[in-house]
Short mmCIF file of C-alpha atoms in Angstrom, two decimals:
data_model
loop_
_atom_site.label_atom_id
_atom_site.label_comp_id
_atom_site.label_asym_id
_atom_site.label_seq_id
_atom_site.Cartn_x
_atom_site.Cartn_y
_atom_site.Cartn_z
CA MET A 281 -25.65 -76.36 31.24
CA ALA A 282 -26.39 -74.97 34.62
CA LYS A 283 -22.98 -73.33 34.75
CA CYS A 284 -23.61 -71.65 31.36
CA SER A 285 -26.98 -70.33 32.38
CA SER A 286 -25.73 -68.91 35.68
CA GLN A 287 -22.91 -67.15 33.84
CA LEU A 288 -25.42 -65.87 31.35
CA LEU A 289 -27.63 -64.68 34.20
CA SER A 290 -24.85 -62.67 35.86
CA HIS A 291 -23.79 -61.30 32.48
CA SER A 292 -27.40 -60.49 31.67
CA ARG A 293 -27.75 -58.30 34.74
CA PHE A 294 -24.73 -56.43 33.63
CA ILE A 295 -26.06 -56.25 30.13
CA ALA A 296 -29.42 -55.00 31.36
CA VAL A 297 -27.82 -52.23 33.39
CA ALA A 298 -25.62 -51.28 30.46
CA VAL A 299 -28.58 -51.14 28.11
CA ALA A 300 -30.55 -49.06 30.57
CA LEU A 301 -27.71 -46.58 30.94
CA ALA A 302 -27.30 -46.35 27.19
CA LEU A 303 -30.98 -45.66 26.73
CA MET A 304 -30.92 -43.02 29.45
CA VAL A 305 -27.99 -41.25 27.81
CA ALA A 306 -29.66 -41.36 24.42
CA PHE A 307 -32.86 -39.83 25.73
CA VAL A 308 -31.42 -37.27 28.08
CA THR A 309 -28.69 -35.78 25.88
CA PRO A 310 -30.41 -33.44 23.43
CA SER A 311 -29.09 -33.27 19.88
CA PRO A 312 -27.64 -29.85 19.03
CA VAL A 313 -30.73 -27.71 18.77
CA LEU A 314 -30.25 -24.77 16.49
CA ALA A 315 -33.76 -23.43 16.40
CA GLN A 316 -35.02 -23.11 19.96
CA GLN A 317 -36.65 -19.90 21.04
CA GLY A 318 -36.47 -18.07 24.34
CA GLY A 319 -33.78 -16.97 26.76
CA GLY A 320 -31.63 -18.96 29.08
CA PRO A 321 -27.97 -19.88 28.86
CA THR A 322 -28.43 -22.91 26.64
CA ALA A 323 -31.18 -21.57 24.42
CA ALA A 324 -30.25 -21.23 20.81
CA THR A 325 -31.37 -19.06 17.95
CA SER A 326 -30.31 -19.58 14.40
CA GLU A 327 -28.94 -16.82 12.22
CA GLN A 328 -31.66 -17.38 9.66
CA GLN A 329 -34.34 -16.95 12.31
CA LEU A 330 -32.86 -13.71 13.54
CA LEU A 331 -32.60 -12.36 10.02
CA ASN A 332 -36.21 -13.32 9.31
CA ASN A 333 -37.35 -11.44 12.38
CA LEU A 334 -35.34 -8.40 11.46
CA LYS A 335 -37.30 -7.19 8.43
CA GLY A 336 -34.86 -4.52 7.42
CA GLY A 337 -33.65 -3.49 10.84
CA VAL A 338 -30.29 -4.06 12.41
CA ILE A 339 -29.17 -6.39 15.15
CA ALA A 340 -27.44 -4.22 17.71
CA GLY A 341 -26.03 -4.79 21.15
CA GLN A 342 -23.54 -3.14 23.47
CA VAL A 343 -19.89 -2.46 22.95
CA SER A 344 -17.33 -1.27 25.44
CA ILE A 345 -15.37 0.81 22.93
CA PRO A 346 -16.17 4.50 22.33
CA ASP A 347 -17.43 4.14 18.74
CA LYS A 348 -21.09 3.41 19.40
CA LYS A 349 -21.81 2.72 15.73
CA SER A 350 -19.83 -0.49 16.14
CA ALA A 351 -22.60 -1.79 18.40
CA ASN A 352 -24.42 -2.79 15.22
CA LEU A 353 -23.68 -6.45 14.76
CA ILE A 354 -25.27 -6.94 11.38
CA HIS A 355 -27.27 -4.80 9.00
CA PRO A 356 -28.65 -6.98 6.21
CA ALA A 357 -29.95 -3.96 4.24
CA GLY A 358 -26.40 -3.54 2.98
CA ARG A 359 -27.14 -6.44 0.71
CA ASP A 360 -30.08 -4.64 -0.91
CA TRP A 361 -28.03 -1.50 -1.30
CA ARG A 362 -25.30 -3.53 -3.00
CA THR A 363 -27.83 -4.77 -5.56
CA PHE A 364 -29.09 -1.23 -6.07
CA HIS A 365 -25.65 0.15 -6.66
CA THR A 366 -24.24 -2.60 -8.85
CA VAL A 367 -27.37 -3.33 -10.86
CA THR A 368 -30.32 -0.95 -10.47
CA LEU A 369 -28.53 2.38 -10.63
CA LYS A 370 -26.58 1.30 -13.68
CA TRP A 371 -29.83 0.46 -15.47
CA ILE A 372 -31.53 3.69 -14.41
CA GLY A 373 -28.51 5.76 -15.38
CA GLY A 374 -27.99 3.96 -18.66
CA ILE A 375 -31.60 4.26 -19.71
CA ALA A 376 -31.91 7.89 -18.61
CA ILE A 377 -28.75 9.18 -20.22
CA LEU A 378 -28.39 6.93 -23.27
CA GLY A 379 -32.14 7.08 -23.78
CA MET A 380 -32.05 10.86 -23.76
CA ILE A 381 -29.16 10.93 -26.21
CA ALA A 382 -31.04 8.52 -28.48
CA LEU A 383 -34.18 10.70 -28.34
CA LEU A 384 -32.14 13.78 -29.21
CA VAL A 385 -30.48 12.05 -32.14
CA ILE A 386 -33.85 10.96 -33.48
CA PHE A 387 -35.27 14.45 -32.95
CA TYR A 388 -32.34 16.08 -34.72
CA LEU A 389 -32.55 13.72 -37.66
CA TRP A 390 -36.23 14.50 -38.03
CA ARG A 391 -36.30 18.20 -37.26
CA GLY A 392 -32.74 19.35 -37.81
CA THR A 393 -31.57 22.62 -36.30
CA MET A 394 -34.55 24.89 -35.67
CA ARG A 395 -33.82 27.93 -37.82
CA ILE A 396 -34.81 31.57 -37.31
CA GLU A 397 -37.61 31.61 -39.85
CA GLY A 398 -37.45 35.27 -40.67
CA GLY A 399 -33.70 35.03 -41.02
CA ARG A 400 -31.44 37.20 -38.91
CA SER A 401 -32.59 40.79 -38.74
CA GLY A 402 -29.22 42.18 -37.80
CA ARG A 403 -30.79 43.97 -34.84
CA LYS A 404 -29.97 42.67 -31.37
CA ILE A 405 -31.68 42.82 -28.02
CA VAL A 406 -30.04 42.24 -24.67
CA ARG A 407 -31.32 39.02 -23.14
CA PHE A 408 -29.02 38.16 -20.24
CA ASN A 409 -26.81 40.65 -18.41
CA GLY A 410 -23.34 39.90 -17.07
CA PHE A 411 -24.49 38.72 -13.66
CA GLU A 412 -27.03 36.32 -15.16
CA ARG A 413 -24.44 34.92 -17.52
CA PHE A 414 -21.90 34.58 -14.69
CA THR A 415 -24.35 32.67 -12.52
CA HIS A 416 -25.39 30.40 -15.36
CA TRP A 417 -21.84 29.52 -16.35
CA LEU A 418 -20.73 29.05 -12.75
CA THR A 419 -23.52 26.56 -12.25
CA ALA A 420 -23.03 24.97 -15.66
CA SER A 421 -19.28 24.44 -15.52
CA THR A 422 -19.36 23.06 -11.99
CA PHE A 423 -22.26 20.83 -12.99
CA VAL A 424 -20.32 19.33 -15.87
CA VAL A 425 -17.38 18.42 -13.63
CA LEU A 426 -19.69 17.16 -10.86
CA GLY A 427 -21.65 15.10 -13.35
CA ILE A 428 -18.64 13.48 -14.99
CA THR A 429 -16.90 12.71 -11.68
CA GLY A 430 -20.18 11.41 -10.28
CA LEU A 431 -20.78 9.12 -13.25
CA ASN A 432 -17.23 7.87 -12.82
CA ILE A 433 -18.10 6.48 -9.40
CA THR A 434 -20.93 4.38 -10.82
CA PHE A 435 -19.68 3.51 -14.28
CA GLY A 436 -15.93 4.16 -14.15
CA ARG A 437 -14.99 0.70 -12.97
CA ALA A 438 -16.79 -0.96 -15.86
CA LEU A 439 -16.02 1.53 -18.61
CA ILE A 440 -12.78 3.37 -17.80
CA LEU A 441 -10.75 1.05 -15.56
CA PRO A 442 -10.08 -1.49 -18.34
CA TRP A 443 -8.51 1.29 -20.42
CA LEU A 444 -6.52 3.15 -17.78
CA GLY A 445 -5.36 0.30 -15.58
CA PRO A 446 -5.67 0.31 -11.77
CA GLU A 447 -3.10 2.93 -10.73
CA ALA A 448 -4.08 5.55 -13.30
CA PHE A 449 -7.76 4.91 -12.75
CA SER A 450 -7.40 5.26 -8.98
CA ALA A 451 -5.45 8.48 -9.40
CA TRP A 452 -8.12 9.83 -11.76
CA SER A 453 -10.93 8.71 -9.42
CA GLU A 454 -9.23 10.20 -6.39
CA TRP A 455 -8.84 13.54 -8.18
CA GLY A 456 -12.44 13.17 -9.30
CA LYS A 457 -13.65 12.67 -5.76
CA VAL A 458 -11.70 15.68 -4.48
CA ALA A 459 -12.98 17.84 -7.35
CA HIS A 460 -16.52 16.62 -6.74
CA ASN A 461 -16.33 17.46 -3.04
CA TYR A 462 -14.78 20.92 -3.41
CA LEU A 463 -16.78 22.07 -6.45
CA SER A 464 -19.98 21.20 -4.65
CA PHE A 465 -19.70 24.52 -2.79
CA ALA A 466 -19.36 26.51 -5.98
CA PHE A 467 -22.31 24.64 -7.47
CA THR A 468 -24.35 25.39 -4.36
CA LEU A 469 -23.57 29.09 -4.71
CA GLY A 470 -24.59 28.99 -8.38
CA VAL A 471 -27.90 27.27 -7.67
CA VAL A 472 -28.76 29.64 -4.83
CA LEU A 473 -27.97 32.70 -6.95
CA MET A 474 -29.94 31.28 -9.87
CA PHE A 475 -32.87 30.58 -7.61
CA LEU A 476 -32.96 34.11 -6.22
CA MET A 477 -32.14 35.84 -9.49
CA TRP A 478 -34.75 34.23 -11.71
CA ILE A 479 -37.55 33.21 -9.40
CA GLY A 480 -39.63 36.22 -10.32
CA GLN A 481 -39.69 35.20 -13.97
CA ASN A 482 -40.36 31.53 -13.45
CA PHE A 483 -43.82 31.43 -11.95
CA PRO A 484 -46.37 29.66 -14.14
CA THR A 485 -48.52 31.91 -16.34
CA ALA A 486 -51.38 31.42 -18.80
CA ALA A 487 -48.93 31.56 -21.68
CA ASP A 488 -47.27 28.44 -20.33
CA ILE A 489 -50.41 26.37 -20.73
CA LYS A 490 -50.68 27.39 -24.36
CA TRP A 491 -46.99 26.73 -24.89
CA LEU A 492 -47.28 23.25 -23.48
CA LYS A 493 -50.40 22.49 -25.53
CA MET A 494 -48.46 23.44 -28.65
CA GLY A 495 -45.55 21.22 -27.62
CA GLY A 496 -43.41 24.32 -27.47
CA GLY A 497 -43.62 24.56 -31.25
CA MET A 498 -40.92 21.93 -31.48
CA PHE A 499 -42.96 19.47 -33.44
CA SER A 500 -44.42 21.81 -36.05
CA LYS A 501 -42.35 23.56 -38.68
CA GLY A 502 -43.53 27.05 -39.41
CA GLY A 503 -46.92 28.22 -38.27
CA GLU A 504 -47.73 30.00 -35.04
CA HIS A 505 -44.98 30.17 -32.44
CA ALA A 506 -45.78 29.19 -28.90
CA PRO A 507 -46.11 32.21 -26.62
CA ALA A 508 -43.56 32.93 -23.91
CA TRP A 509 -42.35 35.68 -21.63
CA LYS A 510 -38.67 35.76 -20.74
CA PHE A 511 -38.74 32.04 -20.03
CA ASN A 512 -41.01 29.57 -21.80
CA ALA A 513 -42.70 26.67 -20.04
CA GLY A 514 -39.93 24.25 -20.90
CA GLN A 515 -37.32 26.56 -19.42
CA LYS A 516 -39.44 27.06 -16.34
CA MET A 517 -39.67 23.33 -15.83
CA LEU A 518 -35.90 23.09 -16.07
CA TYR A 519 -35.50 26.00 -13.66
CA TRP A 520 -37.61 24.33 -11.02
CA PHE A 521 -35.85 21.03 -11.53
CA VAL A 522 -32.48 22.73 -11.12
CA VAL A 523 -33.62 24.49 -7.99
CA LEU A 524 -35.49 21.61 -6.37
CA GLY A 525 -33.54 18.69 -7.80
CA GLY A 526 -30.34 20.62 -7.33
CA GLY A 527 -31.35 21.30 -3.76
CA VAL A 528 -31.88 17.59 -3.20
CA MET A 529 -28.49 16.84 -4.72
CA ILE A 530 -26.83 19.45 -2.53
CA VAL A 531 -28.39 18.23 0.71
CA SER A 532 -27.79 14.55 -0.05
CA GLY A 533 -24.30 15.34 -1.26
CA PHE A 534 -23.36 17.14 1.92
CA LEU A 535 -24.69 14.27 4.00
CA LEU A 536 -22.54 11.87 2.01
CA MET A 537 -19.55 14.14 2.45
CA PHE A 538 -19.97 14.45 6.22
CA PRO A 539 -20.94 10.88 7.02
CA PHE A 540 -23.39 10.11 9.81
CA TYR A 541 -23.99 13.81 10.44
CA GLY A 542 -26.72 14.21 13.01
CA ASP A 543 -26.50 10.54 14.02
CA LEU A 544 -27.66 9.32 10.64
CA THR A 545 -27.62 5.52 10.56
CA VAL A 546 -26.04 3.33 7.92
CA SER A 547 -29.47 2.77 6.37
CA GLY A 548 -29.90 6.54 6.30
CA MET A 549 -26.59 6.91 4.47
CA GLU A 550 -27.63 4.24 1.99
CA LEU A 551 -30.93 5.98 1.29
CA THR A 552 -29.07 9.28 0.87
CA GLN A 553 -26.79 7.68 -1.68
CA ILE A 554 -29.74 6.17 -3.55
CA VAL A 555 -31.46 9.56 -3.76
CA HIS A 556 -28.22 11.26 -4.80
CA GLY A 557 -27.62 8.68 -7.51
CA VAL A 558 -31.09 8.54 -9.01
CA VAL A 559 -31.76 12.30 -9.00
CA GLY A 560 -28.23 12.81 -10.32
CA VAL A 561 -28.60 10.67 -13.42
CA VAL A 562 -32.02 12.18 -14.21
CA PHE A 563 -30.48 15.62 -13.80
CA ILE A 564 -27.65 14.73 -16.17
CA ALA A 565 -30.13 13.47 -18.77
CA LEU A 566 -32.12 16.71 -18.60
CA ILE A 567 -29.01 18.87 -18.85
CA VAL A 568 -27.86 16.91 -21.89
CA ALA A 569 -31.17 17.90 -23.53
CA HIS A 570 -30.71 21.48 -22.33
CA ILE A 571 -27.23 21.63 -23.85
CA TYR A 572 -28.59 20.23 -27.10
CA ILE A 573 -31.32 22.82 -27.43
CA GLY A 574 -29.00 25.63 -26.48
CA THR A 575 -26.38 24.73 -29.04
CA LEU A 576 -27.12 22.44 -31.95
CA GLY A 577 -30.87 22.28 -31.54
CA MET A 578 -31.79 25.90 -32.13
CA GLU A 579 -30.12 28.55 -34.24
CA GLY A 580 -29.45 31.76 -32.41
CA SER A 581 -29.88 30.49 -28.87
CA PHE A 582 -26.32 29.98 -27.67
CA GLU A 583 -25.46 33.65 -28.02
CA ALA A 584 -28.03 34.45 -25.37
CA MET A 585 -25.70 33.00 -22.78
CA GLY A 586 -22.51 33.32 -24.76
CA GLU A 587 -22.69 37.06 -25.42
CA GLY A 588 -25.87 38.15 -23.70
CA THR A 589 -27.61 39.49 -26.80
CA VAL A 590 -29.89 37.73 -29.27
CA ASP A 591 -31.15 38.52 -32.73
CA MET A 592 -34.44 40.42 -32.71
CA ASN A 593 -36.17 37.98 -35.04
CA TRP A 594 -35.15 35.08 -32.85
CA ALA A 595 -36.52 36.88 -29.84
CA LYS A 596 -39.82 37.72 -31.58
CA GLU A 597 -40.23 34.13 -32.72
CA HIS A 598 -39.43 32.44 -29.42
CA HIS A 599 -40.18 34.93 -26.65
CA PRO A 600 -42.64 37.38 -28.24
CA LEU A 601 -44.29 38.54 -25.02
CA TRP A 602 -40.90 39.27 -23.50
CA VAL A 603 -39.85 41.31 -26.53
CA GLU A 604 -43.01 43.42 -26.28
CA GLU A 605 -42.32 44.00 -22.61
CA GLU A 606 -38.73 44.99 -23.32
CA MET A 607 -39.73 47.27 -26.19
CA GLN A 608 -42.15 49.09 -23.90
CA ARG A 609 -39.45 49.48 -21.34
CA GLY A 610 -37.15 50.49 -24.17
CA ALA A 611 -39.52 53.23 -25.15
CA GLU A 612 -38.95 54.47 -21.61
CA GLY A 613 -35.12 54.19 -21.96
CA GLY A 614 -34.24 50.87 -23.42
CA ARG A 615 -32.16 47.79 -23.68
CA THR A 616 -32.09 47.25 -27.43
CA GLN A 617 -28.91 47.60 -29.38
CA PRO A 618 -28.39 48.08 -33.06
CA ALA A 619 -26.03 45.56 -34.65
CA GLU A 620 -22.44 46.76 -34.62
CA MET B 221 -6.62 -25.65 -0.52
CA ALA B 222 -7.72 -24.21 2.82
CA ARG B 223 -10.62 -21.75 2.80
CA MET B 224 -10.10 -19.45 5.77
CA LYS B 225 -13.09 -18.52 7.93
CA PHE B 226 -13.86 -17.05 11.33
CA LEU B 227 -16.31 -18.62 13.73
CA CYS B 228 -17.21 -17.00 17.02
CA ASP B 229 -18.91 -19.38 19.42
CA ALA B 230 -21.45 -17.05 20.99
CA ASP B 231 -22.03 -19.47 23.85
CA ARG B 232 -18.40 -19.33 24.95
CA CYS B 233 -17.52 -15.68 24.42
CA ILE B 234 -17.14 -13.94 27.78
CA GLU B 235 -16.65 -10.45 26.35
CA CYS B 236 -13.09 -10.24 27.65
CA ASN B 237 -12.02 -8.26 24.53
CA ALA B 238 -8.67 -10.07 24.36
CA CYS B 239 -9.24 -10.46 20.62
CA VAL B 240 -9.79 -6.71 20.24
CA THR B 241 -6.66 -5.89 22.22
CA ALA B 242 -4.53 -8.49 20.46
CA CYS B 243 -5.52 -7.19 17.03
CA LYS B 244 -4.96 -3.55 17.99
CA ASN B 245 -1.55 -4.32 19.39
CA GLU B 246 -0.29 -6.69 16.72
CA HIS B 247 -1.09 -4.35 13.83
CA GLU B 248 -0.59 -1.04 15.68
CA VAL B 249 -4.05 -0.02 14.58
CA PRO B 250 -4.44 3.76 14.96
CA TRP B 251 -6.76 5.31 17.53
CA GLY B 252 -10.34 5.38 16.32
CA ILE B 253 -10.09 2.39 14.02
CA ASN B 254 -11.58 -0.81 15.36
CA ARG B 255 -10.82 -3.77 13.18
CA ARG B 256 -12.38 -6.18 15.63
CA ARG B 257 -15.08 -5.51 18.19
CA VAL B 258 -17.10 -7.53 20.70
CA VAL B 259 -20.84 -6.93 20.60
CA THR B 260 -23.01 -8.08 23.49
CA LEU B 261 -26.66 -8.80 22.78
CA ASN B 262 -29.27 -8.78 25.57
CA ASP B 263 -26.74 -7.37 28.00
CA GLY B 264 -27.72 -8.31 31.56
CA LYS B 265 -30.76 -10.32 30.53
CA PRO B 266 -31.21 -14.07 30.24
CA GLY B 267 -29.91 -15.21 26.90
CA GLU B 268 -27.06 -12.68 26.92
CA ARG B 269 -24.64 -13.49 24.14
CA SER B 270 -21.38 -11.86 23.14
CA ILE B 271 -19.91 -12.15 19.68
CA SER B 272 -16.56 -11.03 18.42
CA MET B 273 -16.96 -9.46 14.99
CA ALA B 274 -14.51 -8.27 12.39
CA CYS B 275 -14.36 -8.90 8.66
CA MET B 276 -15.89 -12.25 7.80
CA HIS B 277 -14.00 -12.58 4.49
CA CYS B 278 -17.20 -13.37 2.65
CA THR B 279 -17.68 -15.49 -0.41
CA ASP B 280 -18.88 -13.04 -3.12
CA ALA B 281 -17.89 -10.13 -0.91
CA PRO B 282 -20.32 -7.20 -1.17
CA CYS B 283 -17.52 -4.72 -0.46
CA ALA B 284 -15.65 -5.91 -3.53
CA ALA B 285 -18.81 -5.68 -5.65
CA VAL B 286 -19.59 -2.04 -4.90
CA CYS B 287 -16.07 -0.61 -4.83
CA PRO B 288 -15.85 2.04 -7.58
CA VAL B 289 -12.10 1.57 -7.95
CA ASN B 290 -11.94 -2.20 -7.55
CA VAL B 291 -9.37 -2.32 -4.74
CA PHE B 292 -10.44 -5.67 -3.28
CA TYR B 293 -9.08 -9.08 -4.12
CA THR B 294 -9.58 -12.54 -2.68
CA THR B 295 -6.50 -14.67 -2.06
CA ALA B 296 -6.27 -18.37 -2.79
CA ASP B 297 -7.15 -19.01 0.87
CA GLY B 298 -10.39 -17.07 0.55
CA VAL B 299 -9.09 -14.06 2.49
CA VAL B 300 -10.53 -10.75 1.25
CA LEU B 301 -7.83 -8.09 1.15
CA HIS B 302 -7.60 -4.64 -0.40
CA SER B 303 -5.07 -2.10 -1.63
CA LYS B 304 -4.83 1.14 0.30
CA ASP B 305 -2.87 2.71 -2.56
CA LEU B 306 -5.85 2.46 -4.88
CA CYS B 307 -8.56 3.24 -2.30
CA ILE B 308 -10.20 6.67 -2.70
CA GLY B 309 -12.06 6.64 0.61
CA CYS B 310 -15.58 6.86 -0.80
CA GLY B 311 -17.18 4.77 1.93
CA TYR B 312 -19.26 2.48 -0.26
CA CYS B 313 -17.74 -0.71 1.13
CA PHE B 314 -19.00 0.25 4.57
CA TYR B 315 -22.56 0.73 3.27
CA ALA B 316 -22.52 -2.66 1.58
CA CYS B 317 -20.87 -4.67 4.35
CA PRO B 318 -23.48 -6.42 6.51
CA PHE B 319 -20.95 -6.63 9.38
CA GLY B 320 -19.59 -3.10 9.35
CA ALA B 321 -16.02 -4.24 8.88
CA PRO B 322 -14.50 -1.34 6.87
CA GLN B 323 -13.18 1.51 9.00
CA TYR B 324 -11.89 4.93 7.94
CA PRO B 325 -9.53 7.35 9.63
CA LYS B 326 -10.89 10.88 9.88
CA THR B 327 -8.45 12.42 7.41
CA THR B 328 -8.36 13.98 3.91
CA ASN B 329 -10.80 16.61 2.70
CA PHE B 330 -13.31 17.71 5.31
CA GLY B 331 -11.97 15.00 7.64
CA SER B 332 -14.59 12.69 6.28
CA ARG B 333 -12.76 9.57 5.18
CA GLY B 334 -9.21 8.48 4.62
CA LYS B 335 -8.15 5.14 3.16
CA MET B 336 -10.23 2.20 4.28
CA ASP B 337 -8.79 -0.13 6.89
CA LYS B 338 -10.15 -3.50 7.97
CA CYS B 339 -9.34 -6.90 9.39
CA THR B 340 -6.91 -8.69 7.06
CA PHE B 341 -7.12 -12.15 8.66
CA CYS B 342 -3.54 -11.29 9.63
CA ALA B 343 -2.63 -11.68 5.98
CA GLY B 344 -1.27 -8.21 5.21
CA GLY B 345 -1.84 -6.67 1.81
CA PRO B 346 -0.54 -6.49 -1.74
CA GLU B 347 2.99 -5.44 -0.73
CA ALA B 348 5.70 -8.04 -0.31
CA ASP B 349 5.09 -10.43 2.59
CA GLY B 350 6.62 -9.25 5.83
CA SER B 351 8.00 -6.02 4.32
CA LYS B 352 8.12 -2.74 6.21
CA GLU B 353 5.67 -1.09 3.80
CA GLU B 354 3.20 -3.90 4.29
CA TYR B 355 3.43 -3.61 8.06
CA GLU B 356 2.95 0.14 8.04
CA LYS B 357 -0.13 -0.04 5.86
CA TYR B 358 -1.84 -3.29 6.79
CA GLY B 359 -0.18 -4.65 9.91
CA ALA B 360 1.48 -7.99 10.52
CA ASN B 361 1.30 -10.79 8.00
CA ARG B 362 1.03 -13.90 10.15
CA LEU B 363 -0.42 -16.12 7.45
CA ALA B 364 2.78 -15.79 5.42
CA GLU B 365 4.67 -17.11 8.46
CA GLY B 366 2.33 -20.08 8.69
CA LYS B 367 0.49 -18.72 11.75
CA LEU B 368 -3.20 -18.12 12.34
CA PRO B 369 -4.84 -14.78 13.22
CA LEU B 370 -3.80 -13.47 16.62
CA CYS B 371 -7.35 -12.69 17.77
CA ALA B 372 -8.26 -16.37 17.70
CA GLU B 373 -4.93 -17.39 19.24
CA MET B 374 -5.46 -14.98 22.14
CA CYS B 375 -9.10 -15.86 22.78
CA SER B 376 -9.29 -16.80 26.44
CA THR B 377 -12.11 -19.32 26.03
CA LYS B 378 -11.36 -20.41 22.47
CA ALA B 379 -14.72 -18.97 21.50
CA LEU B 380 -13.18 -17.33 18.46
CA LEU B 381 -11.92 -19.86 15.98
CA ALA B 382 -10.03 -18.94 12.84
CA GLY B 383 -8.57 -21.16 10.18
CA ASP B 384 -9.62 -23.57 7.51
CA GLY B 385 -13.41 -23.48 7.30
CA ASP B 386 -13.90 -27.23 7.33
CA MET B 387 -11.65 -27.63 10.36
CA VAL B 388 -13.36 -24.83 12.23
CA ALA B 389 -16.80 -26.22 11.43
CA LYS B 390 -15.72 -29.66 12.62
CA ILE B 391 -14.43 -28.32 15.93
CA TYR B 392 -17.60 -26.36 16.47
CA LYS B 393 -19.86 -29.30 15.67
CA GLU B 394 -17.97 -31.54 18.08
CA ARG B 395 -18.30 -28.89 20.75
CA VAL B 396 -22.01 -28.54 20.22
CA SER B 397 -22.66 -32.27 20.28
CA ARG B 398 -20.58 -32.72 23.41
CA ARG B 399 -22.17 -29.95 25.41
CA GLY B 400 -25.60 -30.30 23.92
CA TYR B 401 -26.36 -26.77 22.76
CA GLY B 402 -25.17 -24.18 20.31
CA SER B 403 -26.42 -20.95 18.75
CA GLY B 404 -25.05 -21.90 15.39
CA ALA B 405 -22.20 -20.46 13.40
CA TRP B 406 -23.07 -16.79 13.63
CA GLY B 407 -22.65 -14.87 10.37
CA TRP B 408 -21.97 -17.92 8.22
CA GLN B 409 -25.28 -17.73 6.36
CA THR B 410 -24.65 -14.13 5.39
CA ALA B 411 -20.92 -14.43 4.73
CA TYR B 412 -20.47 -17.85 3.18
CA HIS B 413 -24.06 -18.75 2.19
CA GLU B 414 -23.88 -21.93 4.25
CA SER B 415 -24.75 -23.03 7.74
CA ILE B 416 -23.24 -25.58 10.08
CA ALA B 417 -25.49 -28.57 9.49
CA SER B 418 -26.38 -30.35 12.69
#
């Protein structure tokens, strides 16, 4: 018994020391801490923490290579832009454009083509000269190509790629991108010319208020026509949208074409693309309505831009104040033409 | 099936840029394109950390989601690759990528953007494995030869780990428990929607 207990005693000392060491190790060695704050070589910060602190900024550091943009380590806002581009813009574009088409269909079914009530008189008056028509068609034709190629970037993958297959779709999209980039200059020229050429006739007047109150005469068959000078209130609104909205498209488009111009950041580029996309689809929707009214929607209107002359009765019904003005000028050496 | 991931141990990276040089050399990446880069946070201050960053080969890759011509594809190993033949150089993948991985040469109209180039996890592209066309467009295809990305192989401190995600996570966790500290698997929350659980 004594021998056992002395063995136990010597073992117990060993055991005690071993237990003490084990306890020391357990207390002193920290478990991997992933959420400590502060500096120091062994301090740790978790990715989630850093992202929470960011609030839309970027985490940036230093790099030793010449491209200083690569010093951005992470920019989480790319995630929001991804949602915008894959979801939000498609909804906005779909609602704007398909919604506009739906409205026009409903309007046409209810109202039909707006006829010249007095019938054609056979007498014509010059409405737009060659330069005006050139500027309009320059802007219009470039806009159509820009609009289609632009819509292709947002909707092409979902709507066209399944039909064309990857190689053909890429070839079409590549051509579309080149066309979009090069035609932008022609479109810019058109918008600038249009702005300068027609600004004098697009300032708001008293007639515009009356025109707007009457809904442009679009919703009432027969009866008094809404007053207008060369351009009615609706046309003036379109003019200013083309100039201002077009200006926005042009500036944002150039920034997208020359990326990071003026040290624009990635977030800046994303915002530019958002603006370009949203204003673009609204623009397209408005132009669809403009095309409708200038072709199917109103008898006698296309020839204004197609040939430059319009029927006198049409002019008296839709732009009576302008006709009076022209007739007075005509009495001093005019612009009217008899029908051929 | 292995799911390939990168993990850069920010506490071990010494900013030697061996990964950057290895990648550049192996794939003959043209001047101006930086597939991999080392970013140093808090340079010169306590808590300085360096991280080697290239494409993280995300789950649900944002680049693939926004591409208008759908050039991206994910291989069975989880590597996100793309086709330069189909790319139109629009730049959207760069806007969407949280890590800034896509790079563009300054070519084509107005010198704005040529075909996108990025880290391929040394897995080439859609062309035949190891072919000349694949090398010219995308660089070496080491994965097809059974090798791992060269950046991780060349890392002087083994800060940069590349390979099967579970394996890489295991190595990192062992490291952290042995030394007692770790900043966490940087980028994993954003790229793979998971974190290294401690």
